Coordinates of C-alpha atoms and ligand atoms in Angstrom, one line a residue:
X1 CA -36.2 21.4 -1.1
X2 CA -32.9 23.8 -0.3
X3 CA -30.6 24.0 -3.3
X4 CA -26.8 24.2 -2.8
X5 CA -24.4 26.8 -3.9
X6 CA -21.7 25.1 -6.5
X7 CA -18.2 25.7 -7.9
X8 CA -17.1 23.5 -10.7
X9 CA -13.1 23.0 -10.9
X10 CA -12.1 21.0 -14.3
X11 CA -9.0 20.0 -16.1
X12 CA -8.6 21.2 -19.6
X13 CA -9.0 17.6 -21.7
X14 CA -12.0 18.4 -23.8
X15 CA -13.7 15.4 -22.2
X16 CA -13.9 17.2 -18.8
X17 CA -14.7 20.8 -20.8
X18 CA -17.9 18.7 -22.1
X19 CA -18.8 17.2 -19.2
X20 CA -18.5 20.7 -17.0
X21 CA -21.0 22.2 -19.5
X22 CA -23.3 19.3 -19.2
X23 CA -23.4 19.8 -15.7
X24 CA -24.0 23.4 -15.3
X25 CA -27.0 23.1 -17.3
X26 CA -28.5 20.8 -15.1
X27 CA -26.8 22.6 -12.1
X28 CA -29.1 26.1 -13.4
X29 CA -32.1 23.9 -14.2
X30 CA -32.0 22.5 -10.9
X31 CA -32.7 24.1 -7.5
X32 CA -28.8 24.4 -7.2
X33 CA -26.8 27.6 -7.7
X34 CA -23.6 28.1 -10.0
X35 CA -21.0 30.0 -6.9
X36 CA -17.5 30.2 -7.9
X37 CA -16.6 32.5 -5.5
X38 CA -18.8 31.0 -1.8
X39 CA -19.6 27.6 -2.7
X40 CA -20.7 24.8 -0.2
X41 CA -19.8 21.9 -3.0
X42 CA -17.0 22.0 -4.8
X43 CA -17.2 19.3 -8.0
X44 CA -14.1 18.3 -9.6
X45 CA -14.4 17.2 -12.8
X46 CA -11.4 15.3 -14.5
X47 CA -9.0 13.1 -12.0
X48 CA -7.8 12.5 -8.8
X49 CA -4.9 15.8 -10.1
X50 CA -8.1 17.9 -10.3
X51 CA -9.3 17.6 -7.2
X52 CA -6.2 17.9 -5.7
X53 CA -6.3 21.4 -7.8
X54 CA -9.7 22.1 -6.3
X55 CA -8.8 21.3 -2.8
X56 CA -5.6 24.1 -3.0
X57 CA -7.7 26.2 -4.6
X58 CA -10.7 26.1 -1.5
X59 CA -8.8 25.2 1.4
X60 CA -9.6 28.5 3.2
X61 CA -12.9 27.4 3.2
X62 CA -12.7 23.8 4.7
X63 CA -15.3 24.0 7.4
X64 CA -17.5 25.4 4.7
X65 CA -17.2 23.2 2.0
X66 CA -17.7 19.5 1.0
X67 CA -15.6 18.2 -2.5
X68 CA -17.4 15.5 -5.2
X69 CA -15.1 14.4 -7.6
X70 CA -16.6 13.4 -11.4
X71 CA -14.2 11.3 -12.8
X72 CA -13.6 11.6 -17.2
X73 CA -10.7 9.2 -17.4
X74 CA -10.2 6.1 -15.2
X75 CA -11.6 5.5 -12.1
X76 CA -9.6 7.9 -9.4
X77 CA -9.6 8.2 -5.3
X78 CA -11.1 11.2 -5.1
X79 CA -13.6 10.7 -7.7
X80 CA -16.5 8.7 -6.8
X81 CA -18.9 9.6 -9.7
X82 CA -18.9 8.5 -13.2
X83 CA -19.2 11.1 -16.2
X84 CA -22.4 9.5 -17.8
X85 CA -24.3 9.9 -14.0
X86 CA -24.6 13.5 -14.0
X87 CA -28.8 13.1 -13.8
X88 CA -28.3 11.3 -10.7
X89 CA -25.4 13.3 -9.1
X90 CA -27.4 16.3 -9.6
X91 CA -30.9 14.4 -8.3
X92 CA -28.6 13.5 -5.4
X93 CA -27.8 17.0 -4.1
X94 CA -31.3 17.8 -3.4
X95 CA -31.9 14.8 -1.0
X96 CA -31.9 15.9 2.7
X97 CA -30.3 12.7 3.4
X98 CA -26.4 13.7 2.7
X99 CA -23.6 12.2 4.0
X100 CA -20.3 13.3 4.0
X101 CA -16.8 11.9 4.9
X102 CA -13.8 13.2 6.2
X103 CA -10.3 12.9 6.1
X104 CA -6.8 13.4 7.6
X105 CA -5.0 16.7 6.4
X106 CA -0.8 16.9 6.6
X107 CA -0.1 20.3 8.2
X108 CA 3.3 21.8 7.1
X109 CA 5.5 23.8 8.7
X110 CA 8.3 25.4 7.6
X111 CA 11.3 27.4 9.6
X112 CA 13.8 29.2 7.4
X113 CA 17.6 29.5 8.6
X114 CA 17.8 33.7 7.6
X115 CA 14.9 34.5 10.4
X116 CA 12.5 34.5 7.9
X117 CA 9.3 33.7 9.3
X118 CA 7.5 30.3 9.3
X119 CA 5.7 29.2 6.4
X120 CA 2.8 27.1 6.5
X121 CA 0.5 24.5 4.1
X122 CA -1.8 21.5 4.2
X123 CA -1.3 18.9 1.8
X124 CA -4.2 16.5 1.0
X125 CA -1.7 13.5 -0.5
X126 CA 2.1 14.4 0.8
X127 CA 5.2 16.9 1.0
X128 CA 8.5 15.3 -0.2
X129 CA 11.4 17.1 0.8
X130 CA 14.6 16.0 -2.0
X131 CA 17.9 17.9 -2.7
X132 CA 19.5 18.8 -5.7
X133 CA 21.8 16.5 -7.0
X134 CA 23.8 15.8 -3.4
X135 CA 23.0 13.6 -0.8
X136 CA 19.9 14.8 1.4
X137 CA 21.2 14.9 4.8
X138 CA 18.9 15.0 7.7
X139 CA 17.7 14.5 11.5
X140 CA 14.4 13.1 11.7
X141 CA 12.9 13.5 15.4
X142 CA 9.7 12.1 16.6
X143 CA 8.3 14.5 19.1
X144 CA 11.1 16.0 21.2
X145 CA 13.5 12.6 20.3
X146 CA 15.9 12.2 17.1
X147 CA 15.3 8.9 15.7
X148 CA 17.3 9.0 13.2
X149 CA 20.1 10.9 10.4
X150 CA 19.1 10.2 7.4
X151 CA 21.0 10.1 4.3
X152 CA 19.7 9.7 0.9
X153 CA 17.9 11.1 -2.1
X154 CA 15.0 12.7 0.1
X155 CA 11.9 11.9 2.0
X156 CA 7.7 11.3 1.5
X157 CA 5.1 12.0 4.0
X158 CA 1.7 11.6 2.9
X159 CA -1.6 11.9 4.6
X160 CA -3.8 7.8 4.4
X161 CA -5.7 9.2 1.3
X162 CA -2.1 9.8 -0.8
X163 CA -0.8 6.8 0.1
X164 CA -1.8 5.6 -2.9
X165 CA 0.1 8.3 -4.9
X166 CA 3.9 9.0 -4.4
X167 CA 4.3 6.8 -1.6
X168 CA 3.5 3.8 -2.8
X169 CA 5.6 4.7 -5.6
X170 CA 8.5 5.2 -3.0
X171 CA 7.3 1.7 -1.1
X172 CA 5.5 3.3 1.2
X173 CA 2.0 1.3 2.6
X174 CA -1.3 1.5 1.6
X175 CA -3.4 3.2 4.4
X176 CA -7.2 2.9 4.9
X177 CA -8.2 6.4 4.6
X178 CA -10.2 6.1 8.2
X179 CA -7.0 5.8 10.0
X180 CA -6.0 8.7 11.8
X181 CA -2.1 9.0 11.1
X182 CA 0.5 10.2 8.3
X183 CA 2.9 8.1 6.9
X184 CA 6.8 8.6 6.5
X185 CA 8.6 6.9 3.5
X186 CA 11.9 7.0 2.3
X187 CA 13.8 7.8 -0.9
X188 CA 17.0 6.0 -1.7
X189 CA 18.5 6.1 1.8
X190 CA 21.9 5.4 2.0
X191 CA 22.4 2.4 4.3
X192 CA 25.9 1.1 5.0
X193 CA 28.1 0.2 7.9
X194 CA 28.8 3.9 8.6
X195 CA 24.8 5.6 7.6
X196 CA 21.7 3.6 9.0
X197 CA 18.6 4.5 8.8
X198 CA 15.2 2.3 10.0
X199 CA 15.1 1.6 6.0
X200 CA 11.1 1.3 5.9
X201 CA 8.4 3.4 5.9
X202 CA 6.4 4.4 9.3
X203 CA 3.0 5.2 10.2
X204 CA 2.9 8.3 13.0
X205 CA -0.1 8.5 15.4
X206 CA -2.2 11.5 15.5
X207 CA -0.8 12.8 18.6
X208 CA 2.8 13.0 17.6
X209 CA 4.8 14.9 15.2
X210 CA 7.8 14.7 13.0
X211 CA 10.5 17.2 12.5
X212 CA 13.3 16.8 9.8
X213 CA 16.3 19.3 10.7
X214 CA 17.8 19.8 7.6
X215 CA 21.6 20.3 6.8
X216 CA 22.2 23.7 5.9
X217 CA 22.2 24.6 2.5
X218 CA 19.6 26.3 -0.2
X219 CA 19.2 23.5 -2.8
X220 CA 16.2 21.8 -1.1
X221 CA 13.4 21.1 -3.2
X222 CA 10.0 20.6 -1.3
X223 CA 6.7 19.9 -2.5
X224 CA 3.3 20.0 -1.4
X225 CA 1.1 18.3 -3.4
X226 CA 1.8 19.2 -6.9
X227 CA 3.3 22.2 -6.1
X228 CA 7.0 23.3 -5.6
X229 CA 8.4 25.7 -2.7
X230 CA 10.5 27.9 -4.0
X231 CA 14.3 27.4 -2.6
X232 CA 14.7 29.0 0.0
X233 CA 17.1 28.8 3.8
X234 CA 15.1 26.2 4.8
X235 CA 16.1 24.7 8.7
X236 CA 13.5 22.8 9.8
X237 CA 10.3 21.3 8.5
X238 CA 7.1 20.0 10.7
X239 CA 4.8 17.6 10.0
X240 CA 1.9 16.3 11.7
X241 CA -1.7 15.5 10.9
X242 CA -3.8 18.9 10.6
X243 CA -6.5 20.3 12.5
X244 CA -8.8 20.6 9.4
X245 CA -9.8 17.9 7.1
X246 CA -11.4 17.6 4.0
X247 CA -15.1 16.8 3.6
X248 CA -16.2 14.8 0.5
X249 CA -19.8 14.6 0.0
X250 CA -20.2 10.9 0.1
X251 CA -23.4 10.6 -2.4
X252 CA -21.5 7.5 -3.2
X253 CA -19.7 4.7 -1.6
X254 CA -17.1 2.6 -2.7
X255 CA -15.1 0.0 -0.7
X256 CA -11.6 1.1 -0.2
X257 CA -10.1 -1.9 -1.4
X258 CA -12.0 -2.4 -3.8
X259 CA -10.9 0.7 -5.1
X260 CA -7.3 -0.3 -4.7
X261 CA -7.8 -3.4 -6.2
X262 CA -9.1 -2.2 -9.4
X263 CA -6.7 1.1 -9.6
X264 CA -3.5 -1.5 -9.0
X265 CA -4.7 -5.1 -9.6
X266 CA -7.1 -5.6 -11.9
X267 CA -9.6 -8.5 -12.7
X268 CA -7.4 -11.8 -13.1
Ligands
NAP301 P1 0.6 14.1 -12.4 O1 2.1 13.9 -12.3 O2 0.0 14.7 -13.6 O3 -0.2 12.8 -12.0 C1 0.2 11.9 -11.2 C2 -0.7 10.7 -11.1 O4 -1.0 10.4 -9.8 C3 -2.0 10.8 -11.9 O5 -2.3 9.6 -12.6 C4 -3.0 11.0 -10.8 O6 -4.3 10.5 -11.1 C5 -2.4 10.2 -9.7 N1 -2.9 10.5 -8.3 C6 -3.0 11.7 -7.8 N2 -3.4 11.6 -6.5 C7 -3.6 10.3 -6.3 C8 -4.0 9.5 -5.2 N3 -4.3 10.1 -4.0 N4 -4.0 8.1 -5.3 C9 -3.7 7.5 -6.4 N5 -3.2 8.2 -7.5 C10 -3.2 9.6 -7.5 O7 0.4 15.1 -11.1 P2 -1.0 15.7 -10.6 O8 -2.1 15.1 -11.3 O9 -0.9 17.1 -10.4 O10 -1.0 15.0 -9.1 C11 0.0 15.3 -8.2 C12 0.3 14.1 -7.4 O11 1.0 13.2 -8.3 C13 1.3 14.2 -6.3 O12 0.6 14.6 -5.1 C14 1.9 12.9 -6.2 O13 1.3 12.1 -5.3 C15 1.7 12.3 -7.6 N6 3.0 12.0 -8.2 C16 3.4 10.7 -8.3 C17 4.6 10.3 -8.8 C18 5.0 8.9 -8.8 O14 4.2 8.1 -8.4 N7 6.2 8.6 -9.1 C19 5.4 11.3 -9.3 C20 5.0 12.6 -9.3 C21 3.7 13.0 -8.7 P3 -5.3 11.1 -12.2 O15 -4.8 10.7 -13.5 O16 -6.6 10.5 -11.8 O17 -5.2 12.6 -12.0

């Protein structure tokens, strides 16, 4: 049977440093290679802020590589497999039968004011565009139409898989991560008799696109992910769902909302 080339991305909690040498070892005893550099699985070991690390760090190489999370803390999103099953997980990469899933990428695009040319990012749970300490003022189109100026603290748009993270911290919905669409949530928005906005979050189709025409001025903060943009002249920013996606090696299934459940709920 083939072995696969592997990279192994870890946070630094010594849990996950233990757990990363444990599974090289098997990795090199097995018929599966150790490839930092051109690997076809990436493991994550640590949480669901790990594999978002490992995703930035390989997303040149999404048509190439499949991610497995190994989870050291509490269950995650992205990490399907437990730290005591890493006999199994490795048994599991020689079996002919893999499946993998994919998911929805948010594709960023930047426009700066100064000419400055476009920048652009994917994001595998959201962008959120805030503004210093003043009011974030903004036209929000959808497609060629404005649908709305908003006013308030800033703005969320995550892919179905982050909906879990910052958005539903910001109200935003819970997607199912099979849906096809991204999700735009607000931040504080001002709503009064002079500012309105639609005041709840909406879920954009594949096909469509958002743009958010900023007011100009150079204390916009914008993330993507858990990173920061650096503040720039920033005019416009485009968001739709991205032409790549992210392929996890499914040796594992869990039920979305069971997932959800036990992440947010808990046994009664
Ligand atoms: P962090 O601030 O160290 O961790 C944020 C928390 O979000 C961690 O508990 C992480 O889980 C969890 N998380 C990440 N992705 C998730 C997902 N898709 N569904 C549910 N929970 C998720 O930052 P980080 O670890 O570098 O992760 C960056 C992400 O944190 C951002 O993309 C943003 O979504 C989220 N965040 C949320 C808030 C908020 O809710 N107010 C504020 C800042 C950032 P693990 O412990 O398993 O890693």
């Amino acid at each position: 049977m083939k072995g696969i080339r592997v990279a192994i991305v870890h946070n630094q909690e010594s849990k996950s440093v233990e757990v990363t040498k444990r599974l090289t070892t098997l990795l090199e005893q097995s018929e599966n290679k150790i490839d930092q550099d051109n690997p076809e699985l990436v493991i994550s070991v640590g949480g669901d802020g790990t594999l978002l690390s490992a995703f930035h760090l390989y997303n040149h190489k999404l048509d190439q590589v499949q991610f497995l999370g190994v989870h050291t803390g509490h269950l995650g999103f992205y990490t399907d497999w437990r730290d005591y099953e890493l006999e199994e997980l490795v048994e599991s990469l020689c079996n002919d039968h893999q499946k993998s899933v994919s998911y929805p990428l948010l594709d960023v695009r930047i426009t700066y004011a100064n000419g400055k040319s476009d920048k652009h990012f994917l994001a595998l749970n959201e962008s959120t565009i805030k503004r210093g300490n003043r009011t974030m003022v903004a036209d929000i189109s959808i497609k060629e139409d404005l649908f709305e100026k908003f006013r308030g603290d800033g703005l969320s748009i995550s892919t179905p898989t982050g909906s879990t993270a910052y958005n539903k911290s910001v109200g935003g919905a819970v997607l199912h991560p099979s849906i096809n669409a991204f999700q735009l949530a607000e931040i504080a928005s001002l709503n009064n008799r002079v500012f309105r906005t639609l005041g709840s979050p909406i879920v954009v189709g594949h096909h469509e696109w958002v743009k958010v025409q900023l007011q100009q001025s150079t204390d916009y903060l914008v993330t993507i992910d858990q990173f920061t943009i650096e503040q720039e002249e920033i005019d416009a920013i485009y968001y739709r769902i991205a032409d790549e996606r992210i392929h996890f090696a499914s040796y594992r299934h869990m039920h979305f909302w069971n997932r959800v459940k036990d992440s947010f709920i808990g046994e009664e």
